[in-house]
CSV table of C-alpha atoms in Angstrom, one decimal:
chain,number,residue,atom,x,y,z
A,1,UNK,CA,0.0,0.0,0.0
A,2,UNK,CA,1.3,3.2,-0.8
A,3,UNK,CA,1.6,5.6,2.6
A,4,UNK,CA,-0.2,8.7,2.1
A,5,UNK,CA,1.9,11.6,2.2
A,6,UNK,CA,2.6,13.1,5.6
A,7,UNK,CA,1.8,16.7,6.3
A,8,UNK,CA,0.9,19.4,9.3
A,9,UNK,CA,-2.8,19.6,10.7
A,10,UNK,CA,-4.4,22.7,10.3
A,11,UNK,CA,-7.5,25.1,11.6
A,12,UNK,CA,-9.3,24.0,8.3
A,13,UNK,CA,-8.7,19.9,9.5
A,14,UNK,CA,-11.1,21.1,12.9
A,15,UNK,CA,-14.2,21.5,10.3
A,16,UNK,CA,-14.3,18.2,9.6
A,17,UNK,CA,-13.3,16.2,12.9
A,18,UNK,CA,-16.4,14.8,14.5
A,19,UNK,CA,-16.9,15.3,17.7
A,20,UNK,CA,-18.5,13.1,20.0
A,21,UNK,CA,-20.2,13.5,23.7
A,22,UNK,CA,-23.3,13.8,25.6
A,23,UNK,CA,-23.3,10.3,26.1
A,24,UNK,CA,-26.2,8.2,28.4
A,25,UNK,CA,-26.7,4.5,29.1
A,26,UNK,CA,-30.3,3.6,29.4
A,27,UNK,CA,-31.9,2.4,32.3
A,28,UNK,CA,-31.5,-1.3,31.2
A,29,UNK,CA,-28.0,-0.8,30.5
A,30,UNK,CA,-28.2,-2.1,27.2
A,31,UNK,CA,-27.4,0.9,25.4
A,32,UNK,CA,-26.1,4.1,24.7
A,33,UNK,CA,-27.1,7.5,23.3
A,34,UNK,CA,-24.9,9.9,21.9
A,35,UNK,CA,-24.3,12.8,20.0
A,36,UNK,CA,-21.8,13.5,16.9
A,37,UNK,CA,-21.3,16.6,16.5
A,38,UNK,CA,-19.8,18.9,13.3
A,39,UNK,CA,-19.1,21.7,11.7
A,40,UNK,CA,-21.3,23.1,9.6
A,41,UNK,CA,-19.0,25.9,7.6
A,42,UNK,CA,-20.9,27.5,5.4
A,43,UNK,CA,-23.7,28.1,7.9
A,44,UNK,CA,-20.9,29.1,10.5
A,45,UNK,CA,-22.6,26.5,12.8
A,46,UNK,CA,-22.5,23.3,14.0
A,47,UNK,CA,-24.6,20.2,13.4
A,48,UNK,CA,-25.3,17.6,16.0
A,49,UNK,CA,-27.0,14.5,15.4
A,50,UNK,CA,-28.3,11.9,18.0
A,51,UNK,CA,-27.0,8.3,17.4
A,52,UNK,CA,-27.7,5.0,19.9
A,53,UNK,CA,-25.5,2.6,19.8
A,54,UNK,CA,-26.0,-1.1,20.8
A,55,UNK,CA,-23.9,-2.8,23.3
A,56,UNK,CA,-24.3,-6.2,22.5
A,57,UNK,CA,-24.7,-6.0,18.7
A,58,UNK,CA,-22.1,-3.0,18.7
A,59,UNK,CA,-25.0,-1.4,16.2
A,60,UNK,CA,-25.7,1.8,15.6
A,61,UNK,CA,-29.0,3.7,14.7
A,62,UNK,CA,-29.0,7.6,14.0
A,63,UNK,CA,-32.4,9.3,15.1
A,64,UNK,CA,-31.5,12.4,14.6
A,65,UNK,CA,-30.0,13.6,10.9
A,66,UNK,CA,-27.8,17.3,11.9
A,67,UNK,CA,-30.0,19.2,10.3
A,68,UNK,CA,-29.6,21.4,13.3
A,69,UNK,CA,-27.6,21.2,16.3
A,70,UNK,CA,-28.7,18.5,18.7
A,71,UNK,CA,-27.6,17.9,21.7
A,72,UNK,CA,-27.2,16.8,25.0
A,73,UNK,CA,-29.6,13.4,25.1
A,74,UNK,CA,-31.4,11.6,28.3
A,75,UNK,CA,-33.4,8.6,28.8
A,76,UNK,CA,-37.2,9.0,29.8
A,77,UNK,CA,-37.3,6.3,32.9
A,78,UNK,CA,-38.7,3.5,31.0
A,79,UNK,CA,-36.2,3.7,28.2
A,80,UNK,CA,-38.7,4.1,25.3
A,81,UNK,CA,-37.9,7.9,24.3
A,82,UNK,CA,-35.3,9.9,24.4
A,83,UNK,CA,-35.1,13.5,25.7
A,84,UNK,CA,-32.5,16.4,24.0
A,85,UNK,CA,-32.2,19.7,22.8
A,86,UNK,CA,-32.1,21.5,19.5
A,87,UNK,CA,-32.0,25.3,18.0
A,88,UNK,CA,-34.0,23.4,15.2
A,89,UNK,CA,-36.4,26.3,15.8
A,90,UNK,CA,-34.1,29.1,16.8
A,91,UNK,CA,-33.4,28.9,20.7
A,92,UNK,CA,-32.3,25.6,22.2
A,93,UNK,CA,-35.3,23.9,23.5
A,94,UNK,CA,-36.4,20.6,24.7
A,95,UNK,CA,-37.4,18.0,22.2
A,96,UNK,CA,-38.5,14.0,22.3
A,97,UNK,CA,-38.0,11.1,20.3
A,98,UNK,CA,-39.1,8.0,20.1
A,99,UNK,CA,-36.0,5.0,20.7
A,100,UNK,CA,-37.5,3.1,17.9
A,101,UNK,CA,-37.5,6.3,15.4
A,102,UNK,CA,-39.4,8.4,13.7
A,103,UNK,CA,-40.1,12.3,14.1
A,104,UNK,CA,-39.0,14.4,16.6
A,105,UNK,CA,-41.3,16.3,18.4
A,106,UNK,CA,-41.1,19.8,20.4
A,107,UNK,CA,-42.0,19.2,24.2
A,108,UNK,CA,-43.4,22.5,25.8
A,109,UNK,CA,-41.6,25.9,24.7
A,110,UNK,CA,-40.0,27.6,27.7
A,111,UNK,CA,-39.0,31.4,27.5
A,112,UNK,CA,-35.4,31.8,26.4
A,113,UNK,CA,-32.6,28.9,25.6
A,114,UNK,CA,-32.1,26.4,27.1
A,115,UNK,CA,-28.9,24.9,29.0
A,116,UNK,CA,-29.4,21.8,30.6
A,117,UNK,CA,-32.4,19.4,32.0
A,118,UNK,CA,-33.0,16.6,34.1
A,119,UNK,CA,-36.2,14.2,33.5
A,120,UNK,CA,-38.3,13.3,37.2
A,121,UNK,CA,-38.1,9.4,38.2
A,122,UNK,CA,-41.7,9.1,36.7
A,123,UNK,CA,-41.1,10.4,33.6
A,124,UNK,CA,-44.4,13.3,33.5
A,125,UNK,CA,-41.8,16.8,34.2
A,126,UNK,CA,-38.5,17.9,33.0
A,127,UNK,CA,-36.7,20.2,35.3
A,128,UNK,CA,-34.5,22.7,32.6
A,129,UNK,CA,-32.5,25.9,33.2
A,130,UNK,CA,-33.3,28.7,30.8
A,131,UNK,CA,-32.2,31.9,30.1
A,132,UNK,CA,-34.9,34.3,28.9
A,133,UNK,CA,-33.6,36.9,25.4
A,134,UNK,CA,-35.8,39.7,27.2
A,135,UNK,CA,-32.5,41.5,28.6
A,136,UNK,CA,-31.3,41.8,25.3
A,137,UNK,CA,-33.7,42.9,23.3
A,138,UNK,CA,-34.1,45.8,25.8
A,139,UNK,CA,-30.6,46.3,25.6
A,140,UNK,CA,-30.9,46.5,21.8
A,141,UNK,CA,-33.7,49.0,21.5
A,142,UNK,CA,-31.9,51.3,24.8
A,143,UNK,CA,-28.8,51.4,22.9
A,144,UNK,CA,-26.7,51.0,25.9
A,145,UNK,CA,-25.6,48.8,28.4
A,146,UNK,CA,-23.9,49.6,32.4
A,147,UNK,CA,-21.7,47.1,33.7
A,148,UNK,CA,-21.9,47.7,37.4
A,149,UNK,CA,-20.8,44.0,37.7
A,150,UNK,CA,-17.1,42.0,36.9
A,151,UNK,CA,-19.7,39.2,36.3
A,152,UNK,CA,-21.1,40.5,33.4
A,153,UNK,CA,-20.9,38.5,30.6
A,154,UNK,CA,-19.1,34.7,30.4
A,155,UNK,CA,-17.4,33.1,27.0
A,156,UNK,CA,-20.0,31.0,24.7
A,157,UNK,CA,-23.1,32.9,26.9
A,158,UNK,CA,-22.7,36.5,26.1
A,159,UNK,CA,-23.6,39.3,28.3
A,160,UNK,CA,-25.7,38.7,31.5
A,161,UNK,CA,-29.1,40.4,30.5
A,162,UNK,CA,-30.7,38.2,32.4
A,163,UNK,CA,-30.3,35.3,34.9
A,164,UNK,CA,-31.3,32.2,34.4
A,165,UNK,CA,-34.3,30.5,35.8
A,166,UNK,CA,-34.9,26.9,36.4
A,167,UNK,CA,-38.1,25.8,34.9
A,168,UNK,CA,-40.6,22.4,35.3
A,169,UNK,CA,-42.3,21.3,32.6
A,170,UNK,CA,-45.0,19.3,32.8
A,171,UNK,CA,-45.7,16.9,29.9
A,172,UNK,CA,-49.2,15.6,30.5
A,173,UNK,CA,-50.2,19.2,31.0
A,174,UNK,CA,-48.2,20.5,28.0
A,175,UNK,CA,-47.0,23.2,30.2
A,176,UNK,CA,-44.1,25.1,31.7
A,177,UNK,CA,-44.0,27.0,35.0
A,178,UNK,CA,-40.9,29.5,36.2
A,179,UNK,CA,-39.8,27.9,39.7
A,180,UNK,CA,-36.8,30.3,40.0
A,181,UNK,CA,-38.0,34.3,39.8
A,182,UNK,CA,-34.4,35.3,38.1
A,183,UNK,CA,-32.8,37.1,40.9
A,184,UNK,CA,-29.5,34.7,40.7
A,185,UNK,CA,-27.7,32.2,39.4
A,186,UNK,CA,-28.8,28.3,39.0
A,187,UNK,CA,-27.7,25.1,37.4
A,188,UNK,CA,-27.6,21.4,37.8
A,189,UNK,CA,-31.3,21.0,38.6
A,190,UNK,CA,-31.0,17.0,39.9
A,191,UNK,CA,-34.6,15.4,40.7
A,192,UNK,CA,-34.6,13.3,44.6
A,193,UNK,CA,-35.5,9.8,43.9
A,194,UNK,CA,-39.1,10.4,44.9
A,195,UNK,CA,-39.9,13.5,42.6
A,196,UNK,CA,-40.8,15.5,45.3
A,197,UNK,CA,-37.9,18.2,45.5
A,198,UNK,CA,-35.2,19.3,43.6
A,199,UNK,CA,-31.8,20.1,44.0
A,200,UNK,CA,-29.7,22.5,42.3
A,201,UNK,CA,-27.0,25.0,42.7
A,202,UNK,CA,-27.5,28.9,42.8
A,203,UNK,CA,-26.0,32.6,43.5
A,204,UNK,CA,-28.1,34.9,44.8
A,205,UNK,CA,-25.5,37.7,46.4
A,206,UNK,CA,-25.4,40.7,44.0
A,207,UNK,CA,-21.6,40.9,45.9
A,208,UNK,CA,-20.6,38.1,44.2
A,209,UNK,CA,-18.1,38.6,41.3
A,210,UNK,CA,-16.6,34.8,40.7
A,211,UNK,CA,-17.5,32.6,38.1
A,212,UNK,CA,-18.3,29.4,40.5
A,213,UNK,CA,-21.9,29.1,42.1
A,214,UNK,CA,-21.9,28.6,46.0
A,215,UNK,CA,-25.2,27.9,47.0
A,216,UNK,CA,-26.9,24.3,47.2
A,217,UNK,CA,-30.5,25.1,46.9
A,218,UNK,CA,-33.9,23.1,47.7
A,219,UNK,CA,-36.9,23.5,46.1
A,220,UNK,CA,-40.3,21.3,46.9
A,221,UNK,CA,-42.1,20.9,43.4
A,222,UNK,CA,-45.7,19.9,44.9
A,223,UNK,CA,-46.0,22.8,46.4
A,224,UNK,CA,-48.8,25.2,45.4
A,225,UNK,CA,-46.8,28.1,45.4
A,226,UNK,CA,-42.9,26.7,45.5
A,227,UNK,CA,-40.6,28.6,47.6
A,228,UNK,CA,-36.7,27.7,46.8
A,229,UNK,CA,-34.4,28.0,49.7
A,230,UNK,CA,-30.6,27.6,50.7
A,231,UNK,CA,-29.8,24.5,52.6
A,232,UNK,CA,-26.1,26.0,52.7
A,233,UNK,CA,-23.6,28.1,51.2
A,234,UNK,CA,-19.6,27.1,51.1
A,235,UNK,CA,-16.5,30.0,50.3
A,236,UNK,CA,-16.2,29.1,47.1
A,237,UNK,CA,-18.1,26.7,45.1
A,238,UNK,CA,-21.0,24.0,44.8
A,239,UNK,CA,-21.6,22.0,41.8
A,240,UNK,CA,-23.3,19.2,40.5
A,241,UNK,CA,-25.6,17.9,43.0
A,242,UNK,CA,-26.5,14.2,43.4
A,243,UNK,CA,-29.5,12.4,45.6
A,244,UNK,CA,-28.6,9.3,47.5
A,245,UNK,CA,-31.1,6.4,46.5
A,246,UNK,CA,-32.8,6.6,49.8
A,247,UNK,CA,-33.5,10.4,49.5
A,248,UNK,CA,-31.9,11.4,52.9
A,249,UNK,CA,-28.4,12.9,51.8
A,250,UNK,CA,-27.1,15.2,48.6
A,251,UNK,CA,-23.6,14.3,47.3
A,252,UNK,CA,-22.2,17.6,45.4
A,253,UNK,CA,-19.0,19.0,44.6
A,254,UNK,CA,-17.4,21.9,46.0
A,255,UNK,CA,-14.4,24.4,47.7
A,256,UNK,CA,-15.1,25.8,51.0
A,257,UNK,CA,-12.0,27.8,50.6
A,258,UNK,CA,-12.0,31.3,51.1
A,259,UNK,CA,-9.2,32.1,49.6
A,260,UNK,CA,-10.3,29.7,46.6
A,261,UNK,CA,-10.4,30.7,43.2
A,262,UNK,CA,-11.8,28.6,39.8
A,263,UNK,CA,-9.7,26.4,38.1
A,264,UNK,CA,-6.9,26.9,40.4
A,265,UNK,CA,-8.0,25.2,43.5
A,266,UNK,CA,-9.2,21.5,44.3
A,267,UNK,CA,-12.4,20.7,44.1
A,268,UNK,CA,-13.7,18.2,46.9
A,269,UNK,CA,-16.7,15.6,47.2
A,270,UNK,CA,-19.3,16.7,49.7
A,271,UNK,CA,-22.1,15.3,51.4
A,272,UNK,CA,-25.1,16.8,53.6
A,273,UNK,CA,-28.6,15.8,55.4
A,274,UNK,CA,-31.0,16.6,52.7
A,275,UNK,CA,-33.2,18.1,55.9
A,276,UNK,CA,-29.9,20.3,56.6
A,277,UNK,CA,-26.8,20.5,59.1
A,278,UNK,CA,-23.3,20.8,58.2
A,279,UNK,CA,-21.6,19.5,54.8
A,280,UNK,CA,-19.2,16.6,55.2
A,281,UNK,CA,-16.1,16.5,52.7
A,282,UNK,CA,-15.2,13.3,51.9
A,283,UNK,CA,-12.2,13.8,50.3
A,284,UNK,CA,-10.6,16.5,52.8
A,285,UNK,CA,-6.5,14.8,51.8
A,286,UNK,CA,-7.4,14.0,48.1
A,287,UNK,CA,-4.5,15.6,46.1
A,288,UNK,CA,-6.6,15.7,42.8
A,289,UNK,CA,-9.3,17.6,41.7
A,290,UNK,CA,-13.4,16.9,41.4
A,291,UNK,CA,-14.1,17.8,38.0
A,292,UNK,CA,-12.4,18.8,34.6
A,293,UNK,CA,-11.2,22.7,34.2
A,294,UNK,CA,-10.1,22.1,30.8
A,295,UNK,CA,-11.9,24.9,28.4
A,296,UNK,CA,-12.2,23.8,24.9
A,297,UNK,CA,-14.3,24.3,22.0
A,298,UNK,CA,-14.7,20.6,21.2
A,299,UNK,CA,-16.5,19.8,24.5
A,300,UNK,CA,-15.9,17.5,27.2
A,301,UNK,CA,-17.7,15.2,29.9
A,302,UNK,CA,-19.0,17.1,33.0
């Protein structure tokens, strides 16, 4: 065989290297969902497409054909649909489809983009973080913007207009209902095993200038009127909040460092009595790090 000749990667080899993440075994544990993502050149964009592959065939089926950029896929609890965003109508928003194929459909349109979701045990509400294009618009038509803030804008976000809000949708009902008001930060909404509350982390001092969140926040979704609040608050970070199975204790990860700063501190593994008290670090002589700080524009696993 004749070696092809050798020569130096460049900018232009990045438009056509396919980049794959997002991925999510099913609850059977028989397979996984995936996305391939590439770019799309001409369009200045990229295009994601949502693929499931087989783990004992080592088969693959593509559901989704990167007409748009899809992304980010989770299982509904019994494994028959699959959950996953798409700007295949503008904004990211939450779309379905069916495991065996077929069309995608929208799920409920929630008021800005959204950025990440987590589906309830039973399968009837999606807990999404959104950020509404109001701000904007009014910034547009003003003319001007006043930074009063060093936390102002953040790479592939844009300028804080507005704060994001963490939503439930509720797919029997076809609706969507704000349980956040706006006044802070949120992310990783993360369902207890029960349904019944949700976890997620949040920054609600106007003081606070850093990019990490530092608030683990509660919020009880059966409630008429739901109230969040702050089960605690550490120096400098919580992330990523997980349920134990038996619903009594949230696993998250976090600095309680004062003098901590993003990406240049450890981060440790915390737990705490989902009814409150005081967090427990579980990894308090770990000389590594919870979590990747890496910043790329190919993605990575969280």
């Amino acid at each position: 065989l004749n070696a092809m000749p050798a020569r130096r990667i460049t900018a232009a080899d990045l438009l056509h290297l396919p980049v794959i993440g997002g991925a999510a075994l099913d609850p059977a544990r028989r397979r996984i969902a995936f996305v391939r993502t590439l770019a799309d050149e001409a369009a200045n964009a990229y295009r994601g497409s949502i693929r499931v592959c087989e783990l004992d065939s080592g088969s693959f089926t593509v559901l989704t054909h990167g007409v748009a950029r899809d992304s980010a896929p989770a299982w509904s609890p019994d494994g028959a649909r699959l959950f996953f965003l798409s700007d295949r109508r503008g904004a990211m928003q939450l779309w379905c489809i069916d495991r065996a194929g077929g069309e995608a459909y929208a799920a409920p349109t929630i008021d800005g983009a959204v950025s990440e979701f987590a589906v309830s045990p039973n399968g009837r509400f999606i807990a999404a973080v959104a950020t509404s294009p109001q701000g904007g618009r009014d910034v547009e038509a003003r003319g001007w913007r006043r930074v009063t803030r060093q936390r102002y804008r953040a790479d592939g976000i844009g300028f804080h207009d507005e704060r994001p809000r963490l939503w439930l949708v509720d797919l029997e009902r076809g609706s969507a209902t704000a349980l956040t008001d706006g006044s802070g930060f949120v992310a990783g909404p993360a369902w207890s095993p029960d349904g019944s509350q949700l976890a997620f982390a949040g920054e609600h001092d106007e003081r606070a200038d850093g990019i990490a969140l530092r608030e683990l926040m509660l919020v009880q979704v059966g409630a008429a009127q739901p109230q969040p609040r702050r089960l605690l608050s550490l120096a400098a970070a919580v992330q990523g909040p997980a349920w134990s199975p038996d619903g009594t204790r949230i696993a998250f990860i976090g600095s309680d460092d004062p003098q901590g700063c993003y990406g240049q501190t450890n981060l440790q593994l915390f737990s705490v009595a989902a009814a409150g008290g005081q967090p427990k670090c579980l990894t308090p002589n770990a000389q590594w790090t919870c979590g990747d700080f890496t910043i790329t524009d190919v993605g990575g696993a969280g």
